[in-house]
Coordinates of C-alpha atoms and ligand atoms in Angstrom, one line a residue:
M1 CA 30.1 14.1 8.6
N2 CA 32.1 14.6 5.5
P3 CA 30.0 15.9 2.6
S4 CA 30.7 13.8 -0.6
E5 CA 31.9 15.4 -3.8
R6 CA 28.3 15.4 -5.1
S7 CA 26.1 18.4 -4.6
F8 CA 22.4 19.0 -4.8
T9 CA 20.8 22.3 -6.0
L10 CA 17.5 23.3 -4.5
S11 CA 15.0 23.6 -7.3
R12 CA 12.0 25.0 -5.5
P13 CA 11.8 28.8 -5.7
T14 CA 12.3 30.5 -2.3
P15 CA 9.7 33.0 -1.3
V16 CA 11.1 36.5 -0.8
E17 CA 9.9 38.5 2.2
S18 CA 9.8 42.3 2.5
S19 CA 13.1 43.9 3.4
V20 CA 14.1 44.9 6.9
D21 CA 16.8 47.3 8.2
L22 CA 18.6 44.8 10.3
I23 CA 18.7 41.0 10.8
V24 CA 20.3 39.9 14.1
C25 CA 21.4 36.3 13.8
G26 CA 21.2 34.6 17.2
G27 CA 19.2 35.5 20.3
G28 CA 21.9 35.1 23.0
P29 CA 23.1 37.9 25.3
S30 CA 24.9 39.7 22.4
G31 CA 22.0 39.2 19.9
C32 CA 19.3 40.4 22.3
A33 CA 21.3 43.5 23.2
A34 CA 22.0 44.3 19.5
A35 CA 18.4 43.8 18.5
I36 CA 16.9 45.8 21.4
A37 CA 19.5 48.7 21.0
A38 CA 18.9 49.0 17.3
A39 CA 15.1 48.8 17.5
R40 CA 15.1 51.4 20.2
L41 CA 16.9 53.6 17.7
G42 CA 14.1 53.2 15.2
L43 CA 15.3 50.3 13.0
R44 CA 13.0 47.6 11.8
V45 CA 14.8 44.6 13.3
V46 CA 14.2 40.8 12.9
L47 CA 15.9 38.6 15.4
L48 CA 16.5 35.0 14.2
E49 CA 16.9 32.4 17.0
A50 CA 17.4 28.7 16.3
T51 CA 15.8 27.6 19.6
G52 CA 12.6 28.5 21.2
A53 CA 13.8 31.1 23.7
L54 CA 16.0 34.1 24.1
G55 CA 19.1 34.3 26.2
G56 CA 21.5 31.9 24.5
M57 CA 23.9 30.1 26.8
G58 CA 22.5 32.1 29.8
T59 CA 19.1 30.4 29.4
Q60 CA 19.2 27.6 26.8
G61 CA 22.7 26.6 27.9
L62 CA 21.7 27.0 31.6
V63 CA 24.9 29.0 32.2
S64 CA 22.7 31.0 34.5
N65 CA 25.4 33.1 36.1
W66 CA 26.7 36.6 35.1
Y67 CA 30.3 37.0 35.8
S68 CA 32.4 40.1 36.4
L69 CA 30.3 43.2 36.7
S70 CA 32.5 45.4 38.9
D71 CA 36.1 46.4 39.0
G72 CA 35.8 46.8 42.8
T73 CA 35.1 50.5 42.6
R74 CA 32.2 50.7 40.2
I75 CA 29.9 48.6 37.9
L76 CA 31.6 48.5 34.5
T77 CA 28.7 46.8 32.7
K78 CA 26.1 49.6 32.8
G79 CA 23.8 50.4 29.9
L80 CA 21.4 47.7 28.6
F81 CA 23.0 44.9 30.7
W82 CA 22.4 46.8 33.9
E83 CA 18.8 47.6 32.8
I84 CA 18.3 43.9 32.3
L85 CA 19.8 43.0 35.6
T86 CA 17.7 45.6 37.5
R87 CA 14.5 44.5 35.8
L88 CA 15.3 40.9 36.5
H89 CA 15.7 41.7 40.1
G90 CA 12.3 43.4 40.0
L91 CA 10.9 40.1 38.7
G92 CA 12.4 38.1 41.5
G93 CA 14.9 36.6 39.1
L94 CA 18.1 37.2 41.2
P95 CA 19.0 35.2 44.3
P96 CA 17.8 36.8 47.6
D97 CA 21.2 38.1 48.6
K98 CA 21.7 40.1 45.4
N99 CA 20.3 43.6 45.1
P100 CA 21.5 45.9 42.3
A101 CA 21.0 49.0 44.5
D102 CA 23.4 47.7 47.2
P103 CA 26.6 49.8 47.0
A104 CA 28.7 47.1 48.7
W105 CA 27.7 44.6 46.0
Q106 CA 28.4 47.1 43.3
K107 CA 32.0 47.5 44.7
T108 CA 32.6 43.8 45.0
L109 CA 35.5 42.9 42.7
Y110 CA 34.4 40.2 40.2
A111 CA 30.8 40.6 41.5
G112 CA 29.0 37.8 39.7
T113 CA 25.5 36.7 40.1
G114 CA 23.3 33.6 39.4
F115 CA 19.9 34.2 37.9
N116 CA 16.7 32.4 37.2
P117 CA 16.9 31.4 33.5
E118 CA 13.1 31.1 33.1
K119 CA 12.6 34.7 34.3
L120 CA 15.4 35.9 32.0
K121 CA 13.6 34.3 29.0
L122 CA 10.4 36.1 30.0
L123 CA 12.1 39.4 30.5
L124 CA 13.9 39.2 27.1
D125 CA 10.7 38.4 25.4
R126 CA 9.1 41.4 27.0
M127 CA 12.0 43.8 26.2
C128 CA 12.1 42.7 22.6
R129 CA 8.4 43.2 22.3
E130 CA 8.5 46.6 23.9
A131 CA 11.3 47.7 21.6
G132 CA 9.5 46.4 18.5
V133 CA 11.9 43.6 17.6
E134 CA 10.3 40.9 15.5
V135 CA 11.6 37.7 17.1
R136 CA 11.5 34.5 15.0
F137 CA 12.0 31.4 17.1
E138 CA 13.1 28.1 15.6
T139 CA 14.5 29.9 12.7
R140 CA 18.0 29.3 11.4
V141 CA 20.3 31.1 9.2
M142 CA 21.0 28.9 6.2
D143 CA 22.8 30.9 3.7
I144 CA 23.4 34.4 2.5
D145 CA 23.2 36.6 -0.6
R146 CA 25.9 39.2 -1.1
K147 CA 27.0 41.6 -3.8
G148 CA 30.7 42.0 -3.2
P149 CA 31.2 43.4 0.3
V150 CA 27.5 44.1 0.8
L151 CA 25.1 41.6 2.3
Q152 CA 21.8 41.7 0.4
G153 CA 19.8 39.2 2.4
I154 CA 19.7 36.0 4.4
L155 CA 18.2 32.6 3.5
T156 CA 16.4 31.3 6.6
H157 CA 14.8 28.0 7.5
S158 CA 11.9 27.5 9.8
V159 CA 8.7 25.4 10.1
E160 CA 7.4 27.4 7.2
G161 CA 10.3 26.2 5.0
C162 CA 13.0 28.4 3.4
R163 CA 12.6 32.1 3.0
Y164 CA 14.7 34.9 1.6
L165 CA 14.8 37.9 3.9
P166 CA 16.4 41.0 2.3
C167 CA 18.2 43.4 4.7
R168 CA 20.2 46.6 4.9
A169 CA 22.5 45.2 7.6
A170 CA 23.1 42.2 9.8
V171 CA 24.8 41.3 13.1
D172 CA 26.3 37.9 13.6
A173 CA 25.6 37.0 17.2
T174 CA 25.5 33.2 16.7
G175 CA 28.4 32.5 19.0
N176 CA 29.8 30.2 16.3
A177 CA 30.3 33.0 13.6
V178 CA 27.7 31.2 11.4
L179 CA 26.9 34.3 9.4
A180 CA 30.5 35.5 9.1
E181 CA 31.6 32.0 7.8
L182 CA 28.8 32.0 5.2
C183 CA 30.0 35.5 4.1
D184 CA 33.6 34.1 3.7
V185 CA 34.9 36.4 6.4
P186 CA 38.3 35.0 7.7
C187 CA 37.6 33.1 10.9
R188 CA 39.9 31.3 13.4
Q189 CA 38.4 27.9 14.1
A190 CA 39.4 26.1 17.3
G191 CA 40.9 22.7 16.5
R192 CA 41.5 23.6 12.9
D193 CA 43.6 26.7 13.2
T194 CA 44.7 26.1 16.8
E195 CA 46.1 23.0 18.3
K196 CA 43.4 22.5 20.9
I197 CA 39.7 23.3 21.6
M198 CA 38.6 24.6 25.0
P199 CA 36.2 21.9 26.1
P200 CA 32.4 22.6 26.4
T201 CA 30.2 21.5 29.3
L202 CA 26.6 20.4 29.3
C203 CA 25.2 22.4 32.2
G204 CA 22.1 21.5 34.2
I205 CA 19.9 22.6 37.1
V206 CA 20.2 20.9 40.4
T207 CA 17.6 21.4 43.1
G208 CA 17.2 20.5 46.8
I209 CA 20.3 22.3 48.0
D210 CA 20.4 23.4 51.7
Y211 CA 22.4 26.6 51.3
S212 CA 22.7 27.1 55.1
R213 CA 25.1 24.1 55.0
F214 CA 26.7 24.5 51.6
H215 CA 30.2 25.9 51.3
R216 CA 31.6 26.5 47.9
G217 CA 35.1 26.5 49.3
L218 CA 34.9 22.8 50.1
L219 CA 34.3 21.9 46.4
Q220 CA 38.0 21.5 45.3
P221 CA 39.0 19.4 48.3
S222 CA 35.9 17.2 47.8
V223 CA 36.8 16.8 44.1
E224 CA 40.3 15.7 45.0
Q225 CA 39.0 13.3 47.6
A226 CA 36.5 11.8 45.1
I227 CA 39.3 11.4 42.5
E228 CA 41.4 9.6 45.1
D229 CA 38.4 7.4 45.9
G230 CA 38.1 6.5 42.2
F231 CA 34.6 8.0 42.1
F232 CA 34.7 9.6 38.7
T233 CA 34.7 7.9 35.3
Q234 CA 36.5 11.0 34.1
P235 CA 38.8 12.2 36.9
D236 CA 38.9 15.9 36.1
H237 CA 40.5 18.2 38.7
H238 CA 38.8 21.3 37.2
V239 CA 35.2 21.4 38.3
P240 CA 33.7 24.9 38.0
G241 CA 30.9 23.8 40.3
L242 CA 27.5 24.7 41.5
F243 CA 26.4 28.3 41.2
R244 CA 23.4 29.5 43.2
S245 CA 20.6 30.6 41.0
G246 CA 17.6 30.5 43.4
K247 CA 16.5 29.6 46.9
Q248 CA 17.3 25.9 46.7
H249 CA 18.7 25.4 43.3
A250 CA 22.0 25.9 41.4
T251 CA 23.4 25.8 37.9
Q252 CA 25.5 22.7 37.7
N253 CA 28.6 23.5 35.5
C254 CA 30.5 20.3 35.8
G255 CA 32.2 17.9 33.4
H256 CA 34.3 18.8 30.4
L257 CA 33.6 17.4 27.0
F258 CA 37.3 17.2 25.9
G259 CA 37.9 17.5 22.2
M260 CA 34.3 18.3 21.3
D261 CA 34.0 20.4 18.2
A262 CA 30.9 22.6 18.0
T263 CA 31.3 23.0 14.3
S264 CA 30.9 19.2 13.7
T265 CA 27.4 17.6 13.9
A266 CA 28.9 14.2 14.8
S267 CA 31.1 15.7 17.5
L268 CA 28.2 17.7 18.9
S269 CA 25.9 14.7 19.0
A270 CA 28.4 12.6 20.8
G271 CA 29.0 15.5 23.2
Y272 CA 25.3 15.8 24.2
A273 CA 25.1 12.1 25.0
K274 CA 28.3 12.2 27.0
G275 CA 27.3 15.4 28.7
R276 CA 24.1 13.8 30.0
E277 CA 26.1 10.9 31.5
L278 CA 28.5 13.3 33.2
A279 CA 25.7 15.5 34.6
Q280 CA 24.2 12.5 36.4
E281 CA 27.6 11.5 37.8
Y282 CA 28.3 15.0 39.1
T283 CA 25.0 15.3 40.9
E284 CA 25.7 12.0 42.5
F285 CA 29.1 13.3 43.5
A286 CA 27.4 16.4 45.1
R287 CA 25.0 14.1 47.0
Q288 CA 27.9 12.0 48.4
Y289 CA 30.6 14.5 49.0
L290 CA 29.1 18.0 49.5
D291 CA 27.4 19.2 52.7
G292 CA 24.0 20.6 52.0
C293 CA 23.6 18.5 48.8
E294 CA 22.5 15.2 50.3
E295 CA 19.1 15.7 48.8
A296 CA 20.3 17.2 45.5
E297 CA 18.5 16.2 42.3
L298 CA 19.3 16.9 38.7
L299 CA 16.2 18.5 37.4
T300 CA 17.3 18.9 33.8
T301 CA 20.2 19.3 31.5
A302 CA 20.3 22.2 29.1
P303 CA 18.8 22.2 25.6
L304 CA 22.0 23.8 24.3
V305 CA 25.5 22.4 25.1
G306 CA 27.7 25.0 26.6
I307 CA 30.3 26.0 24.0
R308 CA 33.3 27.9 25.2
E309 CA 35.3 28.1 22.0
S310 CA 34.5 27.5 18.3
R311 CA 34.9 30.1 15.6
C312 CA 36.1 33.6 16.0
V313 CA 35.9 36.3 13.4
Q314 CA 38.9 38.1 12.1
G315 CA 38.0 41.7 12.5
E316 CA 39.4 45.1 11.6
V317 CA 40.9 45.1 15.1
Q318 CA 41.8 42.0 17.1
L319 CA 41.8 42.4 20.9
N320 CA 44.9 40.5 22.0
Y321 CA 46.7 39.3 25.1
D322 CA 49.2 42.2 25.0
D323 CA 46.2 44.6 25.2
F324 CA 44.9 42.6 28.1
T325 CA 48.2 42.4 30.1
S326 CA 48.8 46.1 29.6
R327 CA 45.2 46.9 30.6
R328 CA 45.0 48.9 27.4
H329 CA 42.2 51.3 26.7
F330 CA 41.2 52.7 23.3
Q331 CA 39.9 56.0 22.2
D332 CA 37.1 54.3 20.2
E333 CA 36.3 51.7 22.9
I334 CA 32.7 50.8 23.2
G335 CA 32.9 48.9 26.5
V336 CA 35.1 48.4 29.5
Y337 CA 35.6 45.0 31.1
N338 CA 37.8 43.2 33.6
K339 CA 37.2 39.5 33.5
A340 CA 40.4 37.4 33.7
V341 CA 41.5 35.1 30.9
D342 CA 39.8 31.8 31.7
I343 CA 41.1 29.0 29.5
H344 CA 39.7 25.7 31.0
V345 CA 41.8 22.6 31.2
Y346 CA 42.5 20.9 27.8
D347 CA 42.9 17.4 29.4
L348 CA 42.7 15.5 32.7
S349 CA 46.3 15.9 33.8
Q350 CA 47.4 17.5 37.0
E351 CA 49.8 19.6 35.0
E352 CA 47.0 21.0 33.0
Y353 CA 45.0 21.8 36.1
D354 CA 48.1 23.5 37.6
R355 CA 48.4 25.5 34.4
Y356 CA 44.8 26.6 34.5
Y357 CA 45.0 27.5 38.2
R358 CA 48.3 29.4 37.8
E359 CA 46.9 31.5 34.8
Y360 CA 43.4 32.1 36.1
E361 CA 43.9 32.5 39.8
E362 CA 47.4 33.9 40.0
M363 CA 48.6 35.5 36.7
D364 CA 45.6 37.0 34.9
K365 CA 43.3 38.3 37.5
L366 CA 42.9 42.1 37.4
G367 CA 43.2 44.1 40.6
V368 CA 40.8 46.7 42.1
G369 CA 40.2 49.5 39.6
E370 CA 41.9 47.7 36.7
S371 CA 40.2 47.1 33.4
Y372 CA 40.7 46.9 29.7
G373 CA 38.8 48.4 26.8
L374 CA 36.8 46.8 24.0
P375 CA 37.7 48.6 20.8
Y376 CA 35.0 49.2 18.1
G377 CA 37.1 47.4 15.4
M378 CA 36.6 44.0 17.1
L379 CA 32.9 44.2 16.0
V380 CA 33.8 44.8 12.3
P381 CA 34.5 41.7 10.3
Q382 CA 37.0 41.9 7.5
G383 CA 35.6 42.0 4.0
M384 CA 32.0 43.0 4.6
D385 CA 30.6 46.6 4.7
N386 CA 27.2 46.0 6.4
V387 CA 27.8 43.1 8.7
W388 CA 28.8 43.4 12.4
V389 CA 29.8 40.7 14.8
A390 CA 29.1 40.6 18.5
G391 CA 29.5 38.3 21.5
R392 CA 31.8 35.3 21.8
C393 CA 32.8 35.3 18.1
A394 CA 33.9 39.0 18.2
S395 CA 37.5 39.5 17.0
S396 CA 39.9 38.5 19.8
D397 CA 42.9 36.2 20.1
V398 CA 42.5 32.8 21.9
K399 CA 43.5 34.1 25.3
V400 CA 41.4 37.2 25.3
N401 CA 38.4 35.4 23.9
G402 CA 38.6 33.3 27.1
A403 CA 37.9 36.6 28.9
I404 CA 35.4 38.5 26.9
R405 CA 33.2 35.5 26.2
D406 CA 31.3 36.2 29.5
Q407 CA 27.7 37.3 29.1
P408 CA 28.0 40.9 30.5
A409 CA 30.8 41.6 28.0
C410 CA 28.8 40.0 25.2
M411 CA 25.9 42.3 26.0
L412 CA 28.3 45.4 25.9
L413 CA 29.5 44.2 22.5
G414 CA 25.9 43.5 21.3
E415 CA 24.5 46.9 22.4
A416 CA 27.4 48.7 20.7
A417 CA 26.9 46.6 17.5
G418 CA 23.2 47.4 17.3
S419 CA 23.8 51.1 18.0
A420 CA 26.5 51.2 15.3
V421 CA 24.2 49.7 12.7
A422 CA 21.7 52.5 13.5
L423 CA 24.4 55.1 13.0
S424 CA 25.7 53.5 9.8
L425 CA 22.3 53.4 8.2
R426 CA 21.4 56.9 9.4
N427 CA 24.7 58.4 8.1
Q428 CA 24.9 56.1 5.1
V429 CA 28.4 54.9 5.9
T430 CA 30.0 51.5 6.0
N431 CA 30.7 49.6 9.3
K432 CA 34.4 50.8 9.1
D433 CA 33.3 54.4 8.8
V434 CA 31.0 54.7 11.7
N435 CA 31.8 57.8 13.7
T436 CA 32.9 56.2 17.0
D437 CA 32.7 59.5 18.9
Q438 CA 29.0 59.6 18.0
L439 CA 28.7 55.9 18.9
R440 CA 30.3 56.4 22.3
H441 CA 28.1 59.4 22.9
L442 CA 25.0 57.4 22.1
L443 CA 26.1 54.5 24.4
R444 CA 26.8 57.0 27.2
E445 CA 23.4 58.5 26.9
R446 CA 22.0 55.1 27.4
G447 CA 24.0 54.6 30.6
A448 CA 27.3 53.0 29.5
W449 CA 30.4 53.8 31.6
L450 CA 32.8 54.9 28.9
P451 CA 35.5 57.2 30.3
D452 CA 37.6 59.5 28.1
I453 CA 40.9 57.8 27.0
T454 CA 44.2 59.5 26.4
P455 CA 46.2 58.9 23.2
E456 CA 48.5 56.7 25.2
G457 CA 45.6 54.3 26.0
D458 CA 45.0 55.3 29.6
I459 CA 41.8 56.4 31.3
A460 CA 41.8 60.2 31.4
D461 CA 39.2 60.7 34.0
A462 CA 37.9 57.8 36.0
S463 CA 35.2 59.8 37.8
Ligands
FAD1 C1 29.8 26.1 30.3 C2 29.9 27.5 30.3 C3 29.9 28.3 31.4 C4 30.0 29.7 31.4 N1 29.9 30.4 32.5 C5 29.7 31.7 32.5 C6 29.5 32.4 33.7 O1 29.6 31.9 34.8 N2 29.2 33.8 33.6 C7 29.2 34.4 32.3 O2 28.9 35.6 32.3 N3 29.4 33.7 31.2 C8 29.7 32.4 31.2 N4 29.9 31.7 30.1 C9 30.1 32.4 28.8 C10 28.8 32.8 28.1 O3 27.7 32.2 28.6 C11 28.8 32.7 26.6 O4 30.1 32.9 26.1 C12 27.9 33.8 26.1 O5 26.6 33.4 26.3 C13 28.1 34.1 24.6 O6 27.0 34.9 24.2 P1 26.7 35.1 22.6 O7 25.6 36.0 22.5 O8 27.9 35.4 21.9 O9 26.3 33.6 22.2 P2 25.3 32.5 22.8 O10 25.0 32.8 24.2 O11 26.0 31.2 22.4 O12 24.0 32.7 21.9 C14 24.0 32.4 20.5 C15 22.6 32.2 20.1 O13 22.5 32.0 18.7 C16 21.7 31.0 18.3 N5 22.1 30.5 17.0 C17 23.3 29.8 16.8 N6 23.3 29.5 15.5 C18 22.2 30.0 14.9 C19 21.7 30.0 13.5 N7 22.4 29.4 12.5 N8 20.6 30.6 13.3 C20 19.9 31.2 14.3 N9 20.3 31.2 15.6 C21 21.5 30.6 15.9 C22 21.8 30.0 19.4 O14 20.7 29.1 19.5 C23 21.9 30.9 20.7 O15 20.7 31.2 21.3 C24 29.9 30.3 30.1 C25 29.9 29.6 28.9 C26 29.9 28.2 29.0 C27 29.8 27.4 27.7

């Protein structure tokens, strides 16, 4: 929708609320981690979430699968993420074959796990409440108020109307860099500043799967067979698949929405409608082609379409593909991760699938014990002194963004951002001047695995 040249100025005065220390915008994996970490460090935190539940893509997007937790020798994603995973296991929210205390699982390279999204919503509600985070559902960031590089407050919209919420700091965890864009922070926008947009998927939940007869390995040959049979309206070789997330159900992550732009309402709206068509078609495909899925039923599609790429903030540091390929570590790193670059197909061609397969399966996968660091500067947007960014929109080039967008990494980034805000306010310094030794110390105290790093960018002591 193209706005016309005309503009409209709101004439009704906006009520001003009392000031808070930190506003976290977006209650996905990164936003929840930021809010909980900061509140535990004593800040008064308000978490704004546009939908009615926490968890972002993991719950509202039904992307109910955490990918890449271990480098094959140890769990990399300790700290708050591990606490959440362990508590979710206690609530019966992990599949029966996953136990966080199992050393074999902890040493499984690319150990990933499906989870029950409803139980994760419940757990995140509880953890926010315990930490003292004030969660505001169905509340959107509308606009901002800044004085030079200092954010003064955020204009929100909810069922109560517009409100002005003053703050000392904010974290953009919206996935789409909504806050950063409003602050005029330079952002890379997929499809505007790049040639292509990685396609989204509208995920769903499929039930009625007999896992004793289901073999994930048969998915690709079945997809190829169905394409040959002319089954699909959109013959896509790249089908991420069905991911077990309970006794009989799975997250259905099938069907790319090519060219969909998450920053355009028209494109989003068309994408939801097409996504619902594709979701039905893929469940029918499962029923007809996959053993154990004969009785499969699509229970629901997600309230939020699954966005893989949209806007990405330009930060003080941008994690790039050279850092990734050299497995670089940083003396100020606030997290360690090992997910491969995962750029889904941009179109339906066999060449594009071959490109995806070559890059993801053959070129970019890290080996046992390999990892790369997440430097603090990727959380610090250019041009603002009291704003941080976490999660999918943290500063990274297109390729690396395709690696660090996974939920465990987003939680590492969020926990670090929330903790950095606490240090910044405590020491009265800007985001750029946060003492990263102190920050790393704080994160370690809370369980993070953050080894010492040599000036050359290697891990000094991997014990
Ligand atoms: C189809 C798909 C499959 C994936 N598969 C996996 C996988 O298997 N494993 C894995 O670990 N990761 C996977 N990912 C990646 C991962 O789920 C996301 O990249 C991750 O959730 C991003 O976290 P985030 O906190 O940055 O943002 P999000 O999870 O997108 O959360 C952002 C939150 O901000 C809210 N929000 C947005 N705008 C506003 C606003 N203006 N005001 C208030 N709130 C707002 C949204 O409602 C949302 O809750 C997948 C992603 C997709 C799309």
